[in-house]
PDB file of C-alpha atoms in Angstrom:
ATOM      1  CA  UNK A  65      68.876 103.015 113.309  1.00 44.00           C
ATOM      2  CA  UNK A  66      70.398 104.282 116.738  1.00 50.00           C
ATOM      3  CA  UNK A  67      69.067 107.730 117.300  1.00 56.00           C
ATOM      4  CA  UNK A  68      72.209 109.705 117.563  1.00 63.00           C
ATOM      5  CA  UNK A  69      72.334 113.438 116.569  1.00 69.00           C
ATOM      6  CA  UNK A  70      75.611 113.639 114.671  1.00 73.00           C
ATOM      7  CA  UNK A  71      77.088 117.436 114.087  1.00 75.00           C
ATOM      8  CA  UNK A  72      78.374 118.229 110.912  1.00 76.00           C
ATOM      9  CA  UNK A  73      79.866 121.542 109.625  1.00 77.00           C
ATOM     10  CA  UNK A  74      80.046 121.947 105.682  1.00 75.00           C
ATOM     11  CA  UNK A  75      79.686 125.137 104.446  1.00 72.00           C
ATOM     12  CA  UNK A  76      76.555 126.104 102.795  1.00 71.00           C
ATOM     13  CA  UNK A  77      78.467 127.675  99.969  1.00 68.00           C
ATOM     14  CA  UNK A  78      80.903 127.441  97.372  1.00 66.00           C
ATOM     15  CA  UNK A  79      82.383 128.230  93.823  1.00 66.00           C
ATOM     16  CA  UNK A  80      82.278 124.839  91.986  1.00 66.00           C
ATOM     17  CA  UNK A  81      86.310 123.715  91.775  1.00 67.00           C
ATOM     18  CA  UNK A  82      87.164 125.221  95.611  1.00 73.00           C
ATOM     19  CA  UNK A  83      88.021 122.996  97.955  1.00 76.00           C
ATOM     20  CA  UNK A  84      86.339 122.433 101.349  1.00 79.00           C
ATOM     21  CA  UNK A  85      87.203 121.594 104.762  1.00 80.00           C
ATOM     22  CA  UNK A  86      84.143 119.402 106.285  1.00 82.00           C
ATOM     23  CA  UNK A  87      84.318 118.592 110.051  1.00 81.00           C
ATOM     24  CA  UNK A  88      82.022 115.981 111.785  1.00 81.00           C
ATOM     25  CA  UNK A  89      81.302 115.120 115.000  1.00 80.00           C
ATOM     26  CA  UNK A  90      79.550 112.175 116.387  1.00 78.00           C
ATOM     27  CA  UNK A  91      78.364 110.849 120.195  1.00 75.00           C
ATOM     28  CA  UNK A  92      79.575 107.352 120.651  1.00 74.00           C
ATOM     29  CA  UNK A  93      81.347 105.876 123.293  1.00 73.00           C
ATOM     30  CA  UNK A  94      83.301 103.460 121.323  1.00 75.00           C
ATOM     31  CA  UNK A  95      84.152 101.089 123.960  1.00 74.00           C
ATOM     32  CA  UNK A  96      87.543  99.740 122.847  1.00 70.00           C
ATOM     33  CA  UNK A  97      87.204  96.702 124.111  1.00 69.00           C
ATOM     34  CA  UNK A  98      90.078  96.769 126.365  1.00 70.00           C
ATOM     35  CA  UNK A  99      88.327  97.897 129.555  1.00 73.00           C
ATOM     36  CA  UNK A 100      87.411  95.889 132.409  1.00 70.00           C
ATOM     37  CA  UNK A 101      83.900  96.427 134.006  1.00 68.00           C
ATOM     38  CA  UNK A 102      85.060  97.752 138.004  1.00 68.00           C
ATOM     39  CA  UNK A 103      82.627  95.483 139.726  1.00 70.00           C
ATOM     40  CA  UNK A 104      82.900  91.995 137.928  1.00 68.00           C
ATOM     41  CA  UNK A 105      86.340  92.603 136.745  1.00 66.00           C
ATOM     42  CA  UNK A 106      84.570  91.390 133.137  1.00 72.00           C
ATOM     43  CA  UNK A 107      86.056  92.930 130.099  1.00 72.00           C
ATOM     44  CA  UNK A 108      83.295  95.592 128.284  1.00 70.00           C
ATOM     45  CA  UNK A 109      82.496  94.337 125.393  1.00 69.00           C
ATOM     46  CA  UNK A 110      84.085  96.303 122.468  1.00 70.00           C
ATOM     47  CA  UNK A 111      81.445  98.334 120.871  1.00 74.00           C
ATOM     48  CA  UNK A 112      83.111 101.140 118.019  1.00 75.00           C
ATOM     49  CA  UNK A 113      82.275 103.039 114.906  1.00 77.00           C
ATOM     50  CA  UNK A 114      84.556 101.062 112.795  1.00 77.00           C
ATOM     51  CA  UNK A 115      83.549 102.692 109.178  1.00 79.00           C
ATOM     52  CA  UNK A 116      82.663 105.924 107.946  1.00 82.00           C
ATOM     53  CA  UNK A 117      81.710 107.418 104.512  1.00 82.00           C
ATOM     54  CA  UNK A 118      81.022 110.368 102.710  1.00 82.00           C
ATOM     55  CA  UNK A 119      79.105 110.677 100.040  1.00 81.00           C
ATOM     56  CA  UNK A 120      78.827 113.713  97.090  1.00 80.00           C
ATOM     57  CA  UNK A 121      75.418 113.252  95.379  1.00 78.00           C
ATOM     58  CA  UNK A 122      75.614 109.644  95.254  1.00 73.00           C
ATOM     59  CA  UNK A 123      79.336 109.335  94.961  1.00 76.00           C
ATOM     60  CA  UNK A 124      81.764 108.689  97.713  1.00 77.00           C
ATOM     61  CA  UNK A 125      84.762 111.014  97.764  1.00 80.00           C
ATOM     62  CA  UNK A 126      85.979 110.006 101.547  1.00 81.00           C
ATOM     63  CA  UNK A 127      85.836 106.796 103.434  1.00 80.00           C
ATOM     64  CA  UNK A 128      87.443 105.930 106.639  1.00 80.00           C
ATOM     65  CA  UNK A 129      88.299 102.012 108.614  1.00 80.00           C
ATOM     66  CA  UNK A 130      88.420 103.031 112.105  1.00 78.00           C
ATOM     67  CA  UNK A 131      89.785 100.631 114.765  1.00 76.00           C
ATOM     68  CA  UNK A 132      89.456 101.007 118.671  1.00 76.00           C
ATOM     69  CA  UNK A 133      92.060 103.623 118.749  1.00 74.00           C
ATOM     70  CA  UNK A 134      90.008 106.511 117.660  1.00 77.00           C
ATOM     71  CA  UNK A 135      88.607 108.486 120.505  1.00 74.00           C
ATOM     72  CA  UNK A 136      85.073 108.809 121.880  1.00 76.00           C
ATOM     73  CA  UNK A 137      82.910 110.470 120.414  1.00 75.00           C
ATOM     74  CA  UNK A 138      84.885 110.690 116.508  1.00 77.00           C
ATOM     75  CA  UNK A 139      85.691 113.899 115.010  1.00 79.00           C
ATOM     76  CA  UNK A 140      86.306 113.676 111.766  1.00 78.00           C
ATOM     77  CA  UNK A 141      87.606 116.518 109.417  1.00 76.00           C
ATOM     78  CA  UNK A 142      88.549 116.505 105.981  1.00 78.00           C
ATOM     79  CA  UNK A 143      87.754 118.037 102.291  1.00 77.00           C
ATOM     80  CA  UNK A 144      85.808 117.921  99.529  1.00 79.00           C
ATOM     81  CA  UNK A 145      86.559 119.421  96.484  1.00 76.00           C
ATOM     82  CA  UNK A 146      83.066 120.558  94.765  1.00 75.00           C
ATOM     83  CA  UNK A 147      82.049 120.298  91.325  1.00 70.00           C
ATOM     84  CA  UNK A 148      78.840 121.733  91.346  1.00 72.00           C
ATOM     85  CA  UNK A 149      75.333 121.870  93.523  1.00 73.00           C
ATOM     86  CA  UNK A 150      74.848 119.126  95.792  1.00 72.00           C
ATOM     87  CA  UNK A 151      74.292 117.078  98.570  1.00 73.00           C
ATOM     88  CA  UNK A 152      76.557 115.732 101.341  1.00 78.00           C
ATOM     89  CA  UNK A 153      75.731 112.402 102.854  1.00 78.00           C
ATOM     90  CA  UNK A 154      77.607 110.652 105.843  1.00 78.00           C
ATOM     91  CA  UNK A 155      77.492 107.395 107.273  1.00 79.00           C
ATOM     92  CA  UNK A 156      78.861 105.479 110.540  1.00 77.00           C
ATOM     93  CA  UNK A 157      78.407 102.110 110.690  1.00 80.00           C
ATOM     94  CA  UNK A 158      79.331 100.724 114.449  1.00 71.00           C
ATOM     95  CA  UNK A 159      79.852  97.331 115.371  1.00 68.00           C
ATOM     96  CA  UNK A 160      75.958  96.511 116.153  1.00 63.00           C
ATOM     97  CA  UNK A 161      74.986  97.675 112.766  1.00 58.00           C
ATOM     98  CA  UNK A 162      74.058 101.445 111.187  1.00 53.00           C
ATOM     99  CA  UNK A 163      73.792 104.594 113.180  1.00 51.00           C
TER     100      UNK A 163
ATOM    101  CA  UNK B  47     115.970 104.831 161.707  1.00 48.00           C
ATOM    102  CA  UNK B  48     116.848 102.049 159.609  1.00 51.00           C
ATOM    103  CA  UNK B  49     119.806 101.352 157.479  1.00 55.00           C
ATOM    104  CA  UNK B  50     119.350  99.925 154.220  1.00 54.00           C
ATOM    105  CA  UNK B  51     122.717  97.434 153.364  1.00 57.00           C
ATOM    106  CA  UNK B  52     122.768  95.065 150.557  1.00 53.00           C
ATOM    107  CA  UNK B  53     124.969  92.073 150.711  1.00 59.00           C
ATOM    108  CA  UNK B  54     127.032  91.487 147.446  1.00 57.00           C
ATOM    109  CA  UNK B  55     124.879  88.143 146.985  1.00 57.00           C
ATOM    110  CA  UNK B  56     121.823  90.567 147.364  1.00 54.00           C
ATOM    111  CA  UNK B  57     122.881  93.197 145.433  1.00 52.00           C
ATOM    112  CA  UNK B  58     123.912  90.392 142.339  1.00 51.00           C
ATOM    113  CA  UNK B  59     120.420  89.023 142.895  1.00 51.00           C
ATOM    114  CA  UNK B  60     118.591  92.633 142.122  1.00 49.00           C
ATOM    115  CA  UNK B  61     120.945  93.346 139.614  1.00 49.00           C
ATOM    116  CA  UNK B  62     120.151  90.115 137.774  1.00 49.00           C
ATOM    117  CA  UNK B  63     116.316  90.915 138.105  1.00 48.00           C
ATOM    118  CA  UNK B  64     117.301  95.138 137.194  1.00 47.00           C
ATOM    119  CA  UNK B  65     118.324  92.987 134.197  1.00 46.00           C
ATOM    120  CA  UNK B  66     115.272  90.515 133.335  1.00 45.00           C
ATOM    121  CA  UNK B  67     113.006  93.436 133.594  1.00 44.00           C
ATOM    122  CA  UNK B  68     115.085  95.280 130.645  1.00 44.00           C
ATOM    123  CA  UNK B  69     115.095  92.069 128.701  1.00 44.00           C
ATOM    124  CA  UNK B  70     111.267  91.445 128.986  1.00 44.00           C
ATOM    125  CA  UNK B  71     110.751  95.254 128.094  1.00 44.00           C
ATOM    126  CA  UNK B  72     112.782  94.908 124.949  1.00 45.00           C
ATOM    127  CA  UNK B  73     110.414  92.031 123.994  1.00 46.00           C
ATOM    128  CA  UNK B  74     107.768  93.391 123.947  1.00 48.00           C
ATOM    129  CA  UNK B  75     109.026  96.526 122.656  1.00 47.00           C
ATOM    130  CA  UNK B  76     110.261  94.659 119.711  1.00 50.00           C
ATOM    131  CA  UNK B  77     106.927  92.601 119.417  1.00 50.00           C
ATOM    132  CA  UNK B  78     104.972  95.715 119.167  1.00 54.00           C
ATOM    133  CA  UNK B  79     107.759  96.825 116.602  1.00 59.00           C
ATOM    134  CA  UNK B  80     106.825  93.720 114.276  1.00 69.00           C
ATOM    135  CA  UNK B  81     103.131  94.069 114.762  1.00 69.00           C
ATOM    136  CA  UNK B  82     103.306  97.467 113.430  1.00 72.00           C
ATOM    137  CA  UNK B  83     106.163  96.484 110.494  1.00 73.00           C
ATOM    138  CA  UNK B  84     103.247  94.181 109.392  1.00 74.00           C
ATOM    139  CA  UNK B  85     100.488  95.936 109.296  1.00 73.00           C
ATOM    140  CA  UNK B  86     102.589  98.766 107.099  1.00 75.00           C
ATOM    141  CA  UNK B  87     103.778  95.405 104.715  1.00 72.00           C
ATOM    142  CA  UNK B  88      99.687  94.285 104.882  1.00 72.00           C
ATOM    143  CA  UNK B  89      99.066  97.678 103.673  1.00 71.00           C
ATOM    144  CA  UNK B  90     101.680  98.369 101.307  1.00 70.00           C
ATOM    145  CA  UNK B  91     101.898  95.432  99.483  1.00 69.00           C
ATOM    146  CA  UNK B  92     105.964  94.604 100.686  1.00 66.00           C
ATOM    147  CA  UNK B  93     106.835  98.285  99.093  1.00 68.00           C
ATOM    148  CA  UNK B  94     109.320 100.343 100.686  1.00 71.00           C
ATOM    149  CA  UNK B  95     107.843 103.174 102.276  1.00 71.00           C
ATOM    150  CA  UNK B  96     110.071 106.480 101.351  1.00 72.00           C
ATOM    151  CA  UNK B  97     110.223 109.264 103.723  1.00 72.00           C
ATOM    152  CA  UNK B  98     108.379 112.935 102.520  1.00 71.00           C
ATOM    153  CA  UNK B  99     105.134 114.135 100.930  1.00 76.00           C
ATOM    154  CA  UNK B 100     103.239 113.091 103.446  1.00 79.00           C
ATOM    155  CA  UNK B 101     103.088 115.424 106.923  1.00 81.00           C
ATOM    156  CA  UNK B 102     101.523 114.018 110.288  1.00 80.00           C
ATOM    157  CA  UNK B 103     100.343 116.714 112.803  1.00 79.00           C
ATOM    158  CA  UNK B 104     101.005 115.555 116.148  1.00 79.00           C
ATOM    159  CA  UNK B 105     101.343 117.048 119.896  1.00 80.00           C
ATOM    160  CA  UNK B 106     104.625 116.742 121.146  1.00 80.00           C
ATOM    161  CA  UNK B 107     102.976 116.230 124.996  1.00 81.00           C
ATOM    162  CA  UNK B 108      99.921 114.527 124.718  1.00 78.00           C
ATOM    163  CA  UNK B 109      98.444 115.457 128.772  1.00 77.00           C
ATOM    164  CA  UNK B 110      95.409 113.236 128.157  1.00 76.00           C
ATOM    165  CA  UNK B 111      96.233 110.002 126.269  1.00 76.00           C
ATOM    166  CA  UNK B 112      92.494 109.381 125.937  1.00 79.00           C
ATOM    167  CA  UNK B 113      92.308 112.307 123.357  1.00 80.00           C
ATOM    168  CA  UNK B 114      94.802 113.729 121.211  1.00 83.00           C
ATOM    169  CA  UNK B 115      94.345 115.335 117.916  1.00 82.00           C
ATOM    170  CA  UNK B 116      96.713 114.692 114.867  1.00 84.00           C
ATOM    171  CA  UNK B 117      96.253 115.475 111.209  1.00 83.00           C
ATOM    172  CA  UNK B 118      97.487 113.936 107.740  1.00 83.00           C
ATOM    173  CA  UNK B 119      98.269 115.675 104.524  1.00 82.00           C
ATOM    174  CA  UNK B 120      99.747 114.259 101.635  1.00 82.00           C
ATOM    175  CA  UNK B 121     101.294 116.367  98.989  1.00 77.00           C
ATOM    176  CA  UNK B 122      99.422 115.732  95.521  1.00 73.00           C
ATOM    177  CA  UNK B 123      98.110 116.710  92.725  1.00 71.00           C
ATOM    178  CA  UNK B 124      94.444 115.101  93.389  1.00 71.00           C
ATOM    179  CA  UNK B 125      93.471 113.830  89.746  1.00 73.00           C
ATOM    180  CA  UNK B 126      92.502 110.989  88.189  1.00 70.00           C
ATOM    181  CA  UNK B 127      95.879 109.511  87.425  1.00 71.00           C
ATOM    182  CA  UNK B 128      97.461 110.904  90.255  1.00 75.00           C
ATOM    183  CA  UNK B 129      95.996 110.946  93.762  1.00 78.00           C
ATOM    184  CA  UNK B 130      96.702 109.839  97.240  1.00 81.00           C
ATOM    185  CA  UNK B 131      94.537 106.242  97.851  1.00 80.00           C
ATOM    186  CA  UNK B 132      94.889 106.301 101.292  1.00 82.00           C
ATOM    187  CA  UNK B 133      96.452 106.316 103.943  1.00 85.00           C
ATOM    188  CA  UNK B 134      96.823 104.214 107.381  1.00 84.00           C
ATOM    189  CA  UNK B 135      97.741 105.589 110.519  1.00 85.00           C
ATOM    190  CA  UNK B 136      99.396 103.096 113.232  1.00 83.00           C
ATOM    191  CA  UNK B 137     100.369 103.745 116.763  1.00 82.00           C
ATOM    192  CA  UNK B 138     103.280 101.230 117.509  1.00 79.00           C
ATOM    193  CA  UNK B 139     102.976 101.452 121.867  1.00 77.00           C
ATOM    194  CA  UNK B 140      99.175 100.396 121.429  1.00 77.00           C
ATOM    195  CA  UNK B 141      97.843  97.258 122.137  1.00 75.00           C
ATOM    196  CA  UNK B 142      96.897  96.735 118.888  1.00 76.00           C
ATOM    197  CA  UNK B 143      98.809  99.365 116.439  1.00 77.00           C
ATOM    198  CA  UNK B 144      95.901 100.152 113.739  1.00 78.00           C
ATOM    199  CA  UNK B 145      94.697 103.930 114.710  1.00 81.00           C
ATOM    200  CA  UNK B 146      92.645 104.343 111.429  1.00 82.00           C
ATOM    201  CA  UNK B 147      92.759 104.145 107.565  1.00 85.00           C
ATOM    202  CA  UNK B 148      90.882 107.315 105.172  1.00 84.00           C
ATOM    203  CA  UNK B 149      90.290 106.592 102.022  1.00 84.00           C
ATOM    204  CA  UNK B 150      90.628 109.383  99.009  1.00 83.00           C
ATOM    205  CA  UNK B 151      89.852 110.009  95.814  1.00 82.00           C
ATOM    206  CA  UNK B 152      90.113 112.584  93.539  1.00 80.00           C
ATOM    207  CA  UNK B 153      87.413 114.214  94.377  1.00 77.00           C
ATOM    208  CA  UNK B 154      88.658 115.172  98.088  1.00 76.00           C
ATOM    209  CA  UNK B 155      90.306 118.039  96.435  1.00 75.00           C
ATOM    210  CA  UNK B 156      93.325 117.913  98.829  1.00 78.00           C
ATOM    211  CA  UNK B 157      94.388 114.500 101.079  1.00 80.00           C
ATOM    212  CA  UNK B 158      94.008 115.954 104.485  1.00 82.00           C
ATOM    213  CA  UNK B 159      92.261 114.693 107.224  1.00 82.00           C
ATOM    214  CA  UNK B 160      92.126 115.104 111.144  1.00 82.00           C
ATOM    215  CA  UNK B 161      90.723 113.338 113.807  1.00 83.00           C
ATOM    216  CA  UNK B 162      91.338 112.156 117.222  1.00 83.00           C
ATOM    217  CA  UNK B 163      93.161 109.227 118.713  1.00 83.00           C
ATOM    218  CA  UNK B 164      93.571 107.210 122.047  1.00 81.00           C
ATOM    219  CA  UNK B 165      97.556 106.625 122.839  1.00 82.00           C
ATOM    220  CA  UNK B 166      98.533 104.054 125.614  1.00 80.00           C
ATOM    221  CA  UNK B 167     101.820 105.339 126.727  1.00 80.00           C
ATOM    222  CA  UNK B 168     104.474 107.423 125.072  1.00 82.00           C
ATOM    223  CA  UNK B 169     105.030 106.563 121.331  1.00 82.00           C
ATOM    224  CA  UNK B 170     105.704 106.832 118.027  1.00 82.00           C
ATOM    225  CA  UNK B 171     102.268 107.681 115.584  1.00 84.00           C
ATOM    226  CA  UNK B 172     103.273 106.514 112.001  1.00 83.00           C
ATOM    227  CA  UNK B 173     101.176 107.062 108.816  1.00 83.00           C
ATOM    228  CA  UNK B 174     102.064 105.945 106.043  1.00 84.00           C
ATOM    229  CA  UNK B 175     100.226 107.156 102.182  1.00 83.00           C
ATOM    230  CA  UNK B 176      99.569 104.977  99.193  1.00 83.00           C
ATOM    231  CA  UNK B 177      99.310 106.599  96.132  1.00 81.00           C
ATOM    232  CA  UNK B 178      97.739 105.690  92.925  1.00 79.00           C
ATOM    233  CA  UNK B 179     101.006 104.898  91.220  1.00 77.00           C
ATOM    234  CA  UNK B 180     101.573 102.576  94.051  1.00 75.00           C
ATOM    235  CA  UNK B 181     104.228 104.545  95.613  1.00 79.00           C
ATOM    236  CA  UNK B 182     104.191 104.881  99.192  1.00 81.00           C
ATOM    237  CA  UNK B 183     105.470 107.245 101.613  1.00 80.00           C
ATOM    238  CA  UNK B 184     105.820 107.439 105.470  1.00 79.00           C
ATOM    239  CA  UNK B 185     106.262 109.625 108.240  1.00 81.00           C
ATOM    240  CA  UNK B 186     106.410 109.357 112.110  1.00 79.00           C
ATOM    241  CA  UNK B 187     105.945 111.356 115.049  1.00 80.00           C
ATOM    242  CA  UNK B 188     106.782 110.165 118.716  1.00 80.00           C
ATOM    243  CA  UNK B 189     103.869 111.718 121.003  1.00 83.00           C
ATOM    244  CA  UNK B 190     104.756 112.234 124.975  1.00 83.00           C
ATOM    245  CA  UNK B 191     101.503 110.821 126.629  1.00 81.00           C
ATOM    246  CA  UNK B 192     100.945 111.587 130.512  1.00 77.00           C
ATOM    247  CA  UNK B 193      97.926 109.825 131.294  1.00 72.00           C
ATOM    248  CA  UNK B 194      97.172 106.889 129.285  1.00 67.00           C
ATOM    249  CA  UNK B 195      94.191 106.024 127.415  1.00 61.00           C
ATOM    250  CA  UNK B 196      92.830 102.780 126.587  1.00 57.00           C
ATOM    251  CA  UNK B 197      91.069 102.055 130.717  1.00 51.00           C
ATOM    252  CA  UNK B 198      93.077 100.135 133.417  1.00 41.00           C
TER     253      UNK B 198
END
């Protein structure tokens, strides 16, 4: 577990049936790869987020497979329609493992 | 000052390289092509892609290649028999073309999502939406980049 503070804006209420926008945001420098270190002309290893999930109590309404092309730091937005009372959970998974 | 004169045996020789350079750029232009035409068949299955239903929100001039926002939304109805899957979103000009894939279901509400993406150069962003019925749609959006952004 990579301590990471990820930012995530869902709103704290809503009539069950509407339809949410939820926006994430989350610090990682996802090295593509592609970059050569400046000094020993080495490529960077590639080091990305390369899977993300959200969960609605327990089920998983959005998913994503993210490849090198995504920017740093991944902002993610997208909706949720709610059915009642409940909790959001998000994961990233990066190359080395969870965050 | 100095004159600048090209004999026609010179100015043959440039124009022959003038002409390999175009060649080699079409290559590769057309190699990228194919690696993109198979990651849409990988995704898709071999299905046609049709054009509508799905809308890609791209800048037209893209200043910093390293960052540029675009946004998918499918048209559906969201329910259990008919929803958007998911839906892949390839730049064609990168070195490799796979930008990301989301994943819906029904519970999403709407297929929409946004996020931001890295360009190389000047190019065309393509996503294309599979839906549950196994249709599939497409749409494309060529993206002016200034500075490029995958590093040196």
């Amino acid at each position: 577990m990579a301590k990471v503070k990820p930012r995530v804006k869902v709103p704290k209420k809503a009539a069950a049936g509407d339809i949410v926008t939820i926006k994430t945001l989350i610090s990682h420098p996802m090295e593509s790869g592609q970059r050569k270190d400046k000094k020993t002309g080495e490529l960077i290893p590639r080091k990305i987020i390369n899977s993300f999930t959200a969960e609605f109590n327990g089920a998983k309404f959005f998913s994503a497979d993210i490849d090198p092309a995504v920017s740093a730091n991944p902002y993610m937005q997208f909706s949720l329609k709610v059915p009642e009372s409940g909790e959001v959970k998000f994961t990233w998974v990066d190359d080395e493992g969870s965050v | 000052m100095k004159q600048v004169q090209f004999s026609r045996r010179e100015a043959m020789v440039l124009g022959a390289g003038a002409a390999t350079v175009t060649l080699l750029g079409g290559v590769t232009g057309a190699l990228a092509a194919t690696a993109t035409d198979d990651a849409i068949n990988a995704f898709t299955g071999g299905a046609t892609p049709s054009e509508g239903k799905i809308t890609l929100g791209a800048p037209e001039i893209a200043e910093n290649g390293n960052t540029v926002p675009i946004d998918v939304s499918v048209e559906s109805a969201m329910t259990d028999d008919d929803h958007v899957e998911s839906v892949l979103v390839l730049a064609d000009g990168n070195p490799n073309p796979g930008v990301a894939t989301f994943h819906f279901t029904p519970m999403s509400g709407d297929a929409t999502a946004a996020t931001r993406i890295r360009l190389a150069s000047t190019q065309n962003v393509v996503a294309v939406a599979k839906m549950k019925d196994g249709s599939v749609y497409m749409a494309k959006r060529e993206v002016k980049v200034t500075i490029g952004g995958c590093g040196g």
